[in-house]
XYZ file of C-alpha atoms in Angstrom:
199
model
C 53.969 -5.142 9.929
C 54.753 -1.430 10.167
C 52.064 0.895 11.521
C 51.896 2.816 8.225
C 51.252 -0.451 6.350
C 48.434 -1.356 8.742
C 46.920 2.096 8.302
C 47.000 1.802 4.501
C 45.668 -1.757 4.551
C 42.857 -0.900 6.943
C 41.899 2.286 5.089
C 41.766 0.433 1.774
C 39.693 -2.326 3.330
C 37.191 0.221 4.663
C 36.961 1.875 1.242
C 36.185 -1.437 -0.437
C 33.904 -3.003 2.172
C 32.345 -0.119 4.166
C 32.382 -2.146 7.399
C 34.996 -3.922 9.514
C 33.868 -6.493 12.082
C 35.681 -7.383 15.270
C 33.630 -10.572 15.602
C 34.994 -12.007 12.327
C 38.394 -13.569 12.852
C 39.953 -12.459 9.573
C 38.855 -8.846 10.219
C 39.608 -8.655 13.943
C 43.122 -7.185 13.569
C 41.758 -4.372 11.382
C 38.929 -3.654 13.822
C 41.368 -3.524 16.747
C 43.650 -1.251 14.749
C 40.767 1.150 14.082
C 39.748 0.992 17.735
C 43.295 1.791 18.925
C 44.104 4.374 16.210
C 40.684 5.899 15.565
C 41.904 9.486 15.208
C 44.585 8.481 12.690
C 42.089 6.510 10.600
C 39.602 9.377 10.735
C 42.314 11.810 9.623
C 42.818 9.762 6.439
C 39.156 10.037 5.435
C 38.109 13.447 6.758
C 39.421 15.463 3.755
C 37.357 13.211 1.475
C 34.127 13.852 3.367
C 33.993 10.461 5.071
C 33.415 9.749 8.749
C 34.639 6.616 10.516
C 32.207 5.448 13.182
C 33.123 2.905 15.846
C 30.507 0.667 17.446
C 32.044 -1.180 20.425
C 30.838 -4.452 21.930
C 28.424 -6.060 21.573
C 28.342 -4.931 17.915
C 32.118 -4.618 17.422
C 31.974 -2.854 14.084
C 33.610 0.097 12.377
C 31.771 1.867 9.571
C 32.904 4.205 6.824
C 30.153 6.727 6.115
C 30.170 9.216 3.248
C 28.533 12.360 4.560
C 27.597 13.730 1.126
C 23.975 13.145 0.198
C 23.354 10.659 -2.594
C 26.701 8.926 -2.237
C 25.477 5.827 -0.437
C 25.862 2.441 -2.034
C 22.939 1.615 -4.289
C 21.548 -1.879 -4.274
C 19.427 -3.528 -6.910
C 15.826 -4.210 -5.960
C 16.342 -7.842 -4.988
C 19.557 -7.047 -3.112
C 17.606 -4.515 -1.052
C 14.822 -7.014 -0.413
C 17.272 -9.704 0.707
C 19.054 -7.202 2.960
C 15.750 -6.255 4.608
C 14.779 -9.913 5.077
C 18.132 -10.710 6.687
C 17.810 -7.612 8.864
C 14.362 -8.736 9.977
C 15.560 -12.255 10.788
C 18.544 -10.788 12.651
C 16.312 -8.547 14.761
C 13.955 -11.410 15.548
C 16.879 -13.507 16.741
C 18.262 -10.821 19.089
C 16.107 -12.158 21.926
C 18.154 -15.368 21.845
C 21.300 -13.364 22.706
C 23.423 -15.556 20.443
C 27.039 -14.676 19.726
C 26.359 -15.180 16.026
C 23.148 -15.143 14.052
C 22.641 -17.982 11.591
C 19.525 -18.229 9.436
C 18.575 -20.884 6.933
C 17.701 -20.430 3.280
C 14.290 -21.870 4.199
C 13.694 -19.002 6.661
C 14.670 -16.477 3.996
C 12.388 -18.133 1.425
C 9.492 -18.155 3.904
C 9.743 -14.383 4.333
C 10.044 -13.821 0.583
C 6.966 -15.956 -0.146
C 4.877 -13.599 1.997
C 5.695 -10.815 -0.462
C 4.237 -12.403 -3.623
C 7.302 -11.446 -5.644
C 7.202 -12.046 -9.403
C 10.427 -14.037 -9.358
C 11.446 -16.859 -7.018
C 14.820 -16.745 -5.323
C 16.589 -19.699 -6.940
C 20.030 -20.853 -5.810
C 21.927 -19.038 -8.571
C 20.169 -15.732 -7.836
C 20.668 -16.121 -4.093
C 24.385 -16.783 -4.549
C 24.689 -13.688 -6.746
C 22.872 -11.499 -4.220
C 24.941 -12.893 -1.363
C 28.165 -11.910 -3.145
C 27.102 -8.264 -2.892
C 26.075 -8.525 0.777
C 29.285 -10.370 1.586
C 31.350 -7.690 -0.144
C 29.886 -5.087 2.213
C 30.291 -7.339 5.286
C 26.547 -7.615 5.873
C 26.181 -11.398 5.652
C 27.981 -14.457 4.293
C 27.019 -18.026 3.416
C 28.256 -20.799 5.675
C 29.522 -23.259 3.090
C 27.577 -23.738 -0.140
C 23.996 -22.593 -0.481
C 22.920 -25.977 -1.807
C 19.523 -26.467 -0.146
C 16.858 -25.087 2.173
C 18.869 -26.100 5.242
C 21.941 -24.154 4.050
C 22.889 -21.416 6.473
C 23.708 -17.740 6.193
C 25.600 -15.866 8.895
C 24.058 -12.426 9.364
C 26.365 -9.746 10.735
C 25.258 -6.967 13.106
C 26.119 -4.463 10.362
C 22.703 -5.185 8.785
C 21.430 -2.834 11.493
C 23.728 -0.061 10.243
C 23.141 -0.442 6.523
C 19.920 1.560 6.531
C 19.831 5.271 7.360
C 18.433 6.734 10.575
C 18.321 3.418 12.395
C 17.287 3.542 16.034
C 19.159 0.588 17.449
C 17.745 0.921 20.950
C 14.487 -0.919 20.354
C 14.695 -4.201 18.456
C 10.911 -4.626 18.387
C 10.383 -1.177 16.864
C 13.156 -1.837 14.340
C 11.580 -5.165 13.434
C 8.244 -3.428 12.764
C 9.998 -0.729 10.736
C 11.799 -3.357 8.667
C 8.517 -5.157 7.951
C 7.050 -1.827 6.814
C 9.989 -1.257 4.474
C 9.632 -4.782 3.101
C 5.974 -4.020 2.471
C 7.024 -1.355 -0.023
C 8.386 -4.148 -2.223
C 5.357 -6.407 -1.838
C 3.680 -7.161 -5.136
C -0.110 -7.129 -5.206
C -1.793 -10.010 -7.006
C -1.652 -9.453 -10.775
C 0.574 -6.370 -10.595
C 3.169 -5.697 -13.264
C 6.819 -6.017 -12.363
C 9.020 -2.961 -12.203
C 12.777 -3.145 -12.043
C 14.240 -0.689 -9.638
C 16.992 0.269 -7.292
C 16.975 1.232 -3.646
C 19.494 2.875 -1.443
C 21.037 0.940 1.368
């Protein structure tokens, strides 16, 4: 494939998905292209006010960041909650030094139950939420989400999806994520409010 075609394909992919992962086989060629042609890729986006950030191993991710305030992707309330739960589970698994982080639906449900949410995360809702997170290369189901033992692969980009992340200290980030999840916690008997949150 010609270099210009790879540049167009990679730039379009970044626009649609925000992140490119070198650890995901079907994205590896795009990540390597960005790594080897970073200045060219940045030149495409700079006039539009976007920055392209490269995170080498162990993260192996490229991120497209809009530098204009208020232009971040907006997630629905439950999408934000699921993202924070997956981020928390990812951080807690970092000590295992695994090449990939897999969590079960049961682990996700256990964290959600601590929050006393007004609505349970049934399979249909979970699948819908996962479509959004998969679109942005934050996580993806491994097969069908058909039961509590079904698995979700969590990508390192969950660490980049929230602003002002300090990636140096996993324990501090884990505590921060729990604090952010606490903002969504529903006190006993409280009314439900629909809302959105930035990611």
